[in-house]
Amino acid sequence: MREEKPAEIGPKYRSRNRLALWTGLFAIIVSMLVVWVHWPALSANALSFDDQQYLTDNVLVRNPSWTSTRRFLTEILTPSTVGGYYQPLTMISLMLDDALGGRPDNLRPFHRTSLALHVVNTILIIVLLYMLFGEPLVAAMVGLLFGVHPLTVEPIPWVGERKTLLAAFFA
């Protein structure tokens, strides 16, 4: 009877681990660049377009409570906020930012959460592209393009656009 040797980790698996390590390192570097580029947005104090519906004039967001949360989740056919749009996660996340000190005269908590969501979305793009194509550098470069491209960064300083960041996160 012949004895079998234990299976060794071959170069294929070692190189896969190395690529995953490089992807993680690139994701950290891209995240730091995205935060650095968008750091000035944290001090934006302008309210625009529909921010009044989402924040300033929205009693449910301005008064965080379980009752507000329940209303956001249960008013499906005829939502009482934001012109009839059903956006419970958006409204709850804005309500939590309000509970953390966000006010119409202090928008930093709202922008901080939006920037964090944008960075997480950028990392998810990098991981997805690495999983699809197996190229860490290409995934990082496309992730960086996503992270700093003007079409994807508008929601950071615009409070009412939290829905876009959350939609990208859950997609």
mmCIF file of N, CA and C in Angstrom, residues 59-163:
data_model
loop_
_atom_site.group_PDB
_atom_site.id
_atom_site.type_symbol
_atom_site.label_atom_id
_atom_site.label_comp_id
_atom_site.label_asym_id
_atom_site.label_seq_id
_atom_site.Cartn_x
_atom_site.Cartn_y
_atom_site.Cartn_z
ATOM 1 N N VAL A 59 -40.137 67.117 9.933
ATOM 2 C CA VAL A 59 -40.293 66.976 11.380
ATOM 3 C C VAL A 59 -39.860 65.591 11.851
ATOM 4 N N LEU A 60 -40.090 64.563 11.045
ATOM 5 C CA LEU A 60 -39.733 63.205 11.451
ATOM 6 C C LEU A 60 -38.219 63.015 11.524
ATOM 7 N N VAL A 61 -37.488 63.607 10.596
ATOM 8 C CA VAL A 61 -36.030 63.515 10.630
ATOM 9 C C VAL A 61 -35.469 64.366 11.769
ATOM 10 N N ARG A 62 -36.033 65.526 11.976
ATOM 11 C CA ARG A 62 -35.531 66.456 12.989
ATOM 12 C C ARG A 62 -35.836 66.009 14.419
ATOM 13 N N ASN A 63 -36.761 65.067 14.589
ATOM 14 C CA ASN A 63 -37.114 64.546 15.913
ATOM 15 C C ASN A 63 -36.933 63.029 15.925
ATOM 16 N N PRO A 64 -35.691 62.564 16.050
ATOM 17 C CA PRO A 64 -35.434 61.119 15.988
ATOM 18 C C PRO A 64 -36.192 60.364 17.077
ATOM 19 N N SER A 65 -36.891 59.319 16.654
ATOM 20 C CA SER A 65 -37.620 58.485 17.603
ATOM 21 C C SER A 65 -38.024 57.187 16.914
ATOM 22 N N TRP A 66 -38.476 56.234 17.727
ATOM 23 C CA TRP A 66 -38.985 54.987 17.171
ATOM 24 C C TRP A 66 -40.271 55.229 16.392
ATOM 25 N N THR A 67 -41.027 56.219 16.811
ATOM 26 C CA THR A 67 -42.259 56.557 16.101
ATOM 27 C C THR A 67 -41.945 57.043 14.687
ATOM 28 N N SER A 68 -40.918 57.890 14.571
ATOM 29 C CA SER A 68 -40.502 58.352 13.239
ATOM 30 C C SER A 68 -40.033 57.180 12.388
ATOM 31 N N THR A 69 -39.245 56.304 12.981
ATOM 32 C CA THR A 69 -38.752 55.135 12.249
ATOM 33 C C THR A 69 -39.912 54.265 11.768
ATOM 34 N N ARG A 70 -40.874 54.040 12.649
ATOM 35 C CA ARG A 70 -42.037 53.236 12.274
ATOM 36 C C ARG A 70 -42.794 53.882 11.119
ATOM 37 N N ARG A 71 -42.968 55.196 11.168
ATOM 38 C CA ARG A 71 -43.674 55.885 10.078
ATOM 39 C C ARG A 71 -42.908 55.783 8.764
ATOM 40 N N PHE A 72 -41.577 55.938 8.828
ATOM 41 C CA PHE A 72 -40.780 55.812 7.598
ATOM 42 C C PHE A 72 -40.944 54.424 6.982
ATOM 43 N N LEU A 73 -41.008 53.395 7.819
ATOM 44 C CA LEU A 73 -41.095 52.028 7.322
ATOM 45 C C LEU A 73 -42.497 51.615 6.894
ATOM 46 N N THR A 74 -43.522 52.193 7.500
ATOM 47 C CA THR A 74 -44.879 51.711 7.235
ATOM 48 C C THR A 74 -45.679 52.565 6.258
ATOM 49 N N GLU A 75 -45.285 53.791 6.010
ATOM 50 C CA GLU A 75 -46.019 54.629 5.062
ATOM 51 C C GLU A 75 -45.551 54.314 3.647
ATOM 52 N N ILE A 76 -46.095 53.253 3.096
ATOM 53 C CA ILE A 76 -45.629 52.765 1.798
ATOM 54 C C ILE A 76 -46.389 53.403 0.643
ATOM 55 N N LEU A 77 -47.689 53.340 0.671
ATOM 56 C CA LEU A 77 -48.478 53.837 -0.458
ATOM 57 C C LEU A 77 -48.590 55.355 -0.479
ATOM 58 N N THR A 78 -48.626 55.977 0.677
ATOM 59 C CA THR A 78 -48.738 57.439 0.740
ATOM 60 C C THR A 78 -47.766 57.987 1.777
ATOM 61 N N PRO A 79 -46.449 57.994 1.461
ATOM 62 C CA PRO A 79 -45.481 58.542 2.402
ATOM 63 C C PRO A 79 -45.745 60.025 2.662
ATOM 64 N N SER A 80 -45.588 60.432 3.904
ATOM 65 C CA SER A 80 -45.885 61.817 4.275
ATOM 66 C C SER A 80 -44.687 62.736 4.108
ATOM 67 N N THR A 81 -43.534 62.194 3.738
ATOM 68 C CA THR A 81 -42.345 63.035 3.571
ATOM 69 C C THR A 81 -41.827 62.935 2.145
ATOM 70 N N VAL A 82 -41.074 63.900 1.748
ATOM 71 C CA VAL A 82 -40.364 63.961 0.472
ATOM 72 C C VAL A 82 -41.265 63.699 -0.725
ATOM 73 N N GLY A 83 -42.288 64.459 -0.832
ATOM 74 C CA GLY A 83 -43.128 64.455 -2.023
ATOM 75 C C GLY A 83 -43.670 63.106 -2.435
ATOM 76 N N GLY A 84 -43.904 62.214 -1.496
ATOM 77 C CA GLY A 84 -44.523 60.947 -1.811
ATOM 78 C C GLY A 84 -43.574 59.818 -2.159
ATOM 79 N N TYR A 85 -42.269 60.006 -2.043
ATOM 80 C CA TYR A 85 -41.320 58.932 -2.329
ATOM 81 C C TYR A 85 -41.134 58.058 -1.106
ATOM 82 N N TYR A 86 -41.128 56.751 -1.295
ATOM 83 C CA TYR A 86 -40.910 55.801 -0.211
ATOM 84 C C TYR A 86 -39.415 55.505 -0.136
ATOM 85 N N GLN A 87 -38.732 56.098 0.837
ATOM 86 C CA GLN A 87 -37.286 55.954 1.003
ATOM 87 C C GLN A 87 -36.960 55.745 2.480
ATOM 88 N N PRO A 88 -37.368 54.655 3.072
ATOM 89 C CA PRO A 88 -37.197 54.505 4.513
ATOM 90 C C PRO A 88 -35.742 54.486 4.971
ATOM 91 N N LEU A 89 -34.845 53.810 4.248
ATOM 92 C CA LEU A 89 -33.445 53.756 4.693
ATOM 93 C C LEU A 89 -32.780 55.124 4.610
ATOM 94 N N THR A 90 -33.096 55.855 3.575
ATOM 95 C CA THR A 90 -32.554 57.207 3.448
ATOM 96 C C THR A 90 -33.003 58.078 4.606
ATOM 97 N N MET A 91 -34.282 58.050 4.882
ATOM 98 C CA MET A 91 -34.821 58.898 5.937
ATOM 99 C C MET A 91 -34.305 58.468 7.309
ATOM 100 N N ILE A 92 -34.192 57.179 7.545
ATOM 101 C CA ILE A 92 -33.679 56.698 8.835
ATOM 102 C C ILE A 92 -32.216 57.074 8.995
ATOM 103 N N SER A 93 -31.421 56.970 7.929
ATOM 104 C CA SER A 93 -30.006 57.341 8.050
ATOM 105 C C SER A 93 -29.848 58.843 8.299
ATOM 106 N N LEU A 94 -30.686 59.663 7.663
ATOM 107 C CA LEU A 94 -30.646 61.104 7.932
ATOM 108 C C LEU A 94 -31.095 61.390 9.366
ATOM 109 N N MET A 95 -32.082 60.647 9.845
ATOM 110 C CA MET A 95 -32.556 60.821 11.209
ATOM 111 C C MET A 95 -31.447 60.456 12.205
ATOM 112 N N LEU A 96 -30.681 59.398 11.922
ATOM 113 C CA LEU A 96 -29.575 59.020 12.804
ATOM 114 C C LEU A 96 -28.489 60.084 12.803
ATOM 115 N N ASP A 97 -28.210 60.678 11.649
ATOM 116 C CA ASP A 97 -27.234 61.769 11.595
ATOM 117 C C ASP A 97 -27.720 62.970 12.395
ATOM 118 N N ASP A 98 -29.018 63.236 12.346
ATOM 119 C CA ASP A 98 -29.575 64.314 13.154
ATOM 120 C C ASP A 98 -29.406 64.002 14.640
ATOM 121 N N ALA A 99 -29.597 62.742 15.009
ATOM 122 C CA ALA A 99 -29.415 62.344 16.409
ATOM 123 C C ALA A 99 -27.957 62.478 16.846
ATOM 124 N N LEU A 100 -27.023 62.388 15.894
ATOM 125 C CA LEU A 100 -25.598 62.525 16.205
ATOM 126 C C LEU A 100 -25.122 63.976 16.178
ATOM 127 N N GLY A 101 -26.049 64.904 16.117
ATOM 128 C CA GLY A 101 -25.677 66.314 16.185
ATOM 129 C C GLY A 101 -25.833 67.087 14.903
ATOM 130 N N GLY A 102 -26.314 66.464 13.872
ATOM 131 C CA GLY A 102 -26.512 67.168 12.613
ATOM 132 C C GLY A 102 -27.694 68.113 12.684
ATOM 133 N N ARG A 103 -27.512 69.295 12.168
ATOM 134 C CA ARG A 103 -28.557 70.317 12.132
ATOM 135 C C ARG A 103 -28.402 71.090 10.819
ATOM 136 N N PRO A 104 -29.423 71.852 10.436
ATOM 137 C CA PRO A 104 -29.272 72.660 9.222
ATOM 138 C C PRO A 104 -28.101 73.639 9.290
ATOM 139 N N ASP A 105 -27.695 74.040 10.492
ATOM 140 C CA ASP A 105 -26.538 74.930 10.614
ATOM 141 C C ASP A 105 -25.243 74.154 10.900
ATOM 142 N N ASN A 106 -25.328 72.825 11.034
ATOM 143 C CA ASN A 106 -24.164 71.958 11.216
ATOM 144 C C ASN A 106 -24.372 70.698 10.386
ATOM 145 N N LEU A 107 -23.943 70.744 9.135
ATOM 146 C CA LEU A 107 -24.173 69.638 8.206
ATOM 147 C C LEU A 107 -23.048 68.607 8.212
ATOM 148 N N ARG A 108 -22.014 68.835 9.010
ATOM 149 C CA ARG A 108 -20.858 67.937 9.030
ATOM 150 C C ARG A 108 -21.223 66.472 9.292
ATOM 151 N N PRO A 109 -22.090 66.150 10.264
ATOM 152 C CA PRO A 109 -22.433 64.728 10.467
ATOM 153 C C PRO A 109 -23.069 64.080 9.230
ATOM 154 N N PHE A 110 -23.875 64.826 8.505
ATOM 155 C CA PHE A 110 -24.490 64.295 7.282
ATOM 156 C C PHE A 110 -23.429 64.027 6.215
ATOM 157 N N HIS A 111 -22.528 64.982 6.035
ATOM 158 C CA HIS A 111 -21.474 64.824 5.030
ATOM 159 C C HIS A 111 -20.493 63.719 5.412
ATOM 160 N N ARG A 112 -20.222 63.581 6.710
ATOM 161 C CA ARG A 112 -19.296 62.545 7.180
ATOM 162 C C ARG A 112 -19.861 61.153 6.851
ATOM 163 N N THR A 113 -21.143 60.955 7.114
ATOM 164 C CA THR A 113 -21.764 59.664 6.797
ATOM 165 C C THR A 113 -21.776 59.429 5.293
ATOM 166 N N SER A 114 -22.069 60.462 4.529
ATOM 167 C CA SER A 114 -22.084 60.319 3.067
ATOM 168 C C SER A 114 -20.691 59.969 2.542
ATOM 169 N N LEU A 115 -19.664 60.596 3.088
ATOM 170 C CA LEU A 115 -18.302 60.284 2.654
ATOM 171 C C LEU A 115 -17.941 58.849 3.033
ATOM 172 N N ALA A 116 -18.324 58.421 4.213
ATOM 173 C CA ALA A 116 -18.042 57.039 4.627
ATOM 174 C C ALA A 116 -18.736 56.049 3.700
ATOM 175 N N LEU A 117 -19.985 56.305 3.361
ATOM 176 C CA LEU A 117 -20.705 55.428 2.426
ATOM 177 C C LEU A 117 -20.038 55.414 1.050
ATOM 178 N N HIS A 118 -19.564 56.568 0.601
ATOM 179 C CA HIS A 118 -18.905 56.651 -0.703
ATOM 180 C C HIS A 118 -17.594 55.854 -0.696
ATOM 181 N N VAL A 119 -16.841 55.935 0.394
ATOM 182 C CA VAL A 119 -15.594 55.176 0.493
ATOM 183 C C VAL A 119 -15.893 53.679 0.504
ATOM 184 N N VAL A 120 -16.906 53.260 1.248
ATOM 185 C CA VAL A 120 -17.281 51.844 1.268
ATOM 186 C C VAL A 120 -17.720 51.394 -0.122
ATOM 187 N N ASN A 121 -18.479 52.219 -0.826
ATOM 188 C CA ASN A 121 -18.891 51.878 -2.191
ATOM 189 C C ASN A 121 -17.686 51.735 -3.109
ATOM 190 N N THR A 122 -16.700 52.601 -2.932
ATOM 191 C CA THR A 122 -15.480 52.522 -3.739
ATOM 192 C C THR A 122 -14.746 51.222 -3.468
ATOM 193 N N ILE A 123 -14.644 50.833 -2.211
ATOM 194 C CA ILE A 123 -13.984 49.564 -1.864
ATOM 195 C C ILE A 123 -14.760 48.390 -2.442
ATOM 196 N N LEU A 124 -16.080 48.448 -2.370
ATOM 197 C CA LEU A 124 -16.886 47.364 -2.940
ATOM 198 C C LEU A 124 -16.683 47.244 -4.448
ATOM 199 N N ILE A 125 -16.527 48.368 -5.134
ATOM 200 C CA ILE A 125 -16.246 48.344 -6.577
ATOM 201 C C ILE A 125 -14.907 47.654 -6.830
ATOM 202 N N ILE A 126 -13.895 47.996 -6.031
ATOM 203 C CA ILE A 126 -12.573 47.389 -6.196
ATOM 204 C C ILE A 126 -12.649 45.883 -5.970
ATOM 205 N N VAL A 127 -13.314 45.462 -4.915
ATOM 206 C CA VAL A 127 -13.428 44.024 -4.612
ATOM 207 C C VAL A 127 -14.202 43.303 -5.718
ATOM 208 N N LEU A 128 -15.291 43.891 -6.171
ATOM 209 C CA LEU A 128 -16.073 43.270 -7.241
ATOM 210 C C LEU A 128 -15.244 43.108 -8.510
ATOM 211 N N LEU A 129 -14.523 44.155 -8.899
ATOM 212 C CA LEU A 129 -13.715 44.077 -10.121
ATOM 213 C C LEU A 129 -12.567 43.090 -9.968
ATOM 214 N N TYR A 130 -11.987 43.013 -8.779
ATOM 215 C CA TYR A 130 -10.934 42.020 -8.553
ATOM 216 C C TYR A 130 -11.506 40.604 -8.670
ATOM 217 N N MET A 131 -12.690 40.401 -8.085
ATOM 218 C CA MET A 131 -13.304 39.070 -8.154
ATOM 219 C C MET A 131 -13.685 38.700 -9.586
ATOM 220 N N LEU A 132 -14.074 39.678 -10.372
ATOM 221 C CA LEU A 132 -14.458 39.402 -11.759
ATOM 222 C C LEU A 132 -13.259 39.162 -12.665
ATOM 223 N N PHE A 133 -12.206 39.975 -12.509
ATOM 224 C CA PHE A 133 -11.109 39.942 -13.472
ATOM 225 C C PHE A 133 -9.778 39.472 -12.903
ATOM 226 N N GLY A 134 -9.625 39.463 -11.579
ATOM 227 C CA GLY A 134 -8.396 38.976 -10.982
ATOM 228 C C GLY A 134 -7.195 39.880 -11.151
ATOM 229 N N GLU A 135 -7.415 41.129 -11.465
ATOM 230 C CA GLU A 135 -6.327 42.090 -11.666
ATOM 231 C C GLU A 135 -6.407 43.193 -10.615
ATOM 232 N N PRO A 136 -5.584 43.144 -9.574
ATOM 233 C CA PRO A 136 -5.703 44.125 -8.495
ATOM 234 C C PRO A 136 -5.429 45.566 -8.926
ATOM 235 N N LEU A 137 -4.436 45.769 -9.771
ATOM 236 C CA LEU A 137 -4.105 47.133 -10.182
ATOM 237 C C LEU A 137 -5.222 47.736 -11.026
ATOM 238 N N VAL A 138 -5.768 46.966 -11.937
ATOM 239 C CA VAL A 138 -6.875 47.455 -12.768
ATOM 240 C C VAL A 138 -8.091 47.751 -11.894
ATOM 241 N N ALA A 139 -8.385 46.862 -10.958
ATOM 242 C CA ALA A 139 -9.517 47.073 -10.052
ATOM 243 C C ALA A 139 -9.322 48.345 -9.236
ATOM 244 N N ALA A 140 -8.095 48.573 -8.767
ATOM 245 C CA ALA A 140 -7.816 49.774 -7.973
ATOM 246 C C ALA A 140 -7.930 51.041 -8.810
ATOM 247 N N MET A 141 -7.455 51.005 -10.030
ATOM 248 C CA MET A 141 -7.522 52.191 -10.887
ATOM 249 C C MET A 141 -8.977 52.530 -11.239
ATOM 250 N N VAL A 142 -9.773 51.534 -11.545
ATOM 251 C CA VAL A 142 -11.185 51.780 -11.849
ATOM 252 C C VAL A 142 -11.900 52.250 -10.585
ATOM 253 N N GLY A 143 -11.549 51.660 -9.439
ATOM 254 C CA GLY A 143 -12.113 52.101 -8.165
ATOM 255 C C GLY A 143 -11.768 53.551 -7.867
ATOM 256 N N LEU A 144 -10.531 53.938 -8.159
ATOM 257 C CA LEU A 144 -10.125 55.330 -7.961
ATOM 258 C C LEU A 144 -10.904 56.247 -8.899
ATOM 259 N N LEU A 145 -11.066 55.827 -10.126
ATOM 260 C CA LEU A 145 -11.862 56.618 -11.072
ATOM 261 C C LEU A 145 -13.291 56.781 -10.551
ATOM 262 N N PHE A 146 -13.876 55.705 -10.042
ATOM 263 C CA PHE A 146 -15.210 55.779 -9.455
ATOM 264 C C PHE A 146 -15.211 56.709 -8.242
ATOM 265 N N GLY A 147 -14.190 56.616 -7.420
ATOM 266 C CA GLY A 147 -14.141 57.378 -6.182
ATOM 267 C C GLY A 147 -14.015 58.879 -6.356
ATOM 268 N N VAL A 148 -13.375 59.303 -7.427
ATOM 269 C CA VAL A 148 -13.153 60.744 -7.600
ATOM 270 C C VAL A 148 -13.906 61.331 -8.795
ATOM 271 N N HIS A 149 -14.631 60.511 -9.520
ATOM 272 C CA HIS A 149 -15.349 61.016 -10.693
ATOM 273 C C HIS A 149 -16.498 61.932 -10.267
ATOM 274 N N PRO A 150 -16.657 63.071 -10.934
ATOM 275 C CA PRO A 150 -17.695 64.037 -10.543
ATOM 276 C C PRO A 150 -19.122 63.481 -10.547
ATOM 277 N N LEU A 151 -19.412 62.516 -11.379
ATOM 278 C CA LEU A 151 -20.772 61.971 -11.402
ATOM 279 C C LEU A 151 -21.095 61.134 -10.163
ATOM 280 N N THR A 152 -20.080 60.604 -9.514
ATOM 281 C CA THR A 152 -20.334 59.761 -8.352
ATOM 282 C C THR A 152 -20.111 60.472 -7.026
ATOM 283 N N VAL A 153 -19.605 61.690 -7.052
ATOM 284 C CA VAL A 153 -19.303 62.369 -5.792
ATOM 285 C C VAL A 153 -20.319 63.444 -5.425
ATOM 286 N N GLU A 154 -21.220 63.733 -6.294
ATOM 287 C CA GLU A 154 -22.221 64.758 -6.010
ATOM 288 C C GLU A 154 -23.001 64.492 -4.715
ATOM 289 N N PRO A 155 -23.323 63.240 -4.387
ATOM 290 C CA PRO A 155 -24.102 62.990 -3.167
ATOM 291 C C PRO A 155 -23.383 63.302 -1.854
ATOM 292 N N ILE A 156 -22.084 63.492 -1.864
ATOM 293 C CA ILE A 156 -21.376 63.740 -0.603
ATOM 294 C C ILE A 156 -21.778 65.087 0.007
ATOM 295 N N PRO A 157 -21.695 66.195 -0.721
ATOM 296 C CA PRO A 157 -22.104 67.464 -0.094
ATOM 297 C C PRO A 157 -23.602 67.755 -0.182
ATOM 298 N N TRP A 158 -24.346 66.948 -0.905
ATOM 299 C CA TRP A 158 -25.779 67.194 -1.080
ATOM 300 C C TRP A 158 -26.542 66.233 -0.168
ATOM 301 N N VAL A 159 -27.104 66.759 0.909
ATOM 302 C CA VAL A 159 -27.749 65.953 1.936
ATOM 303 C C VAL A 159 -28.881 65.107 1.364
ATOM 304 N N GLY A 160 -29.680 65.661 0.489
ATOM 305 C CA GLY A 160 -30.829 64.960 -0.063
ATOM 306 C C GLY A 160 -30.471 63.813 -0.991
ATOM 307 N N GLU A 161 -29.222 63.688 -1.364
ATOM 308 C CA GLU A 161 -28.810 62.619 -2.275
ATOM 309 C C GLU A 161 -28.274 61.392 -1.547
ATOM 310 N N ARG A 162 -28.545 61.259 -0.269
ATOM 311 C CA ARG A 162 -28.129 60.072 0.474
ATOM 312 C C ARG A 162 -28.688 58.807 -0.170
ATOM 313 N N LYS A 163 -29.836 58.943 -0.801
ATOM 314 C CA LYS A 163 -30.476 57.783 -1.439
ATOM 315 C C LYS A 163 -29.579 57.159 -2.495
#
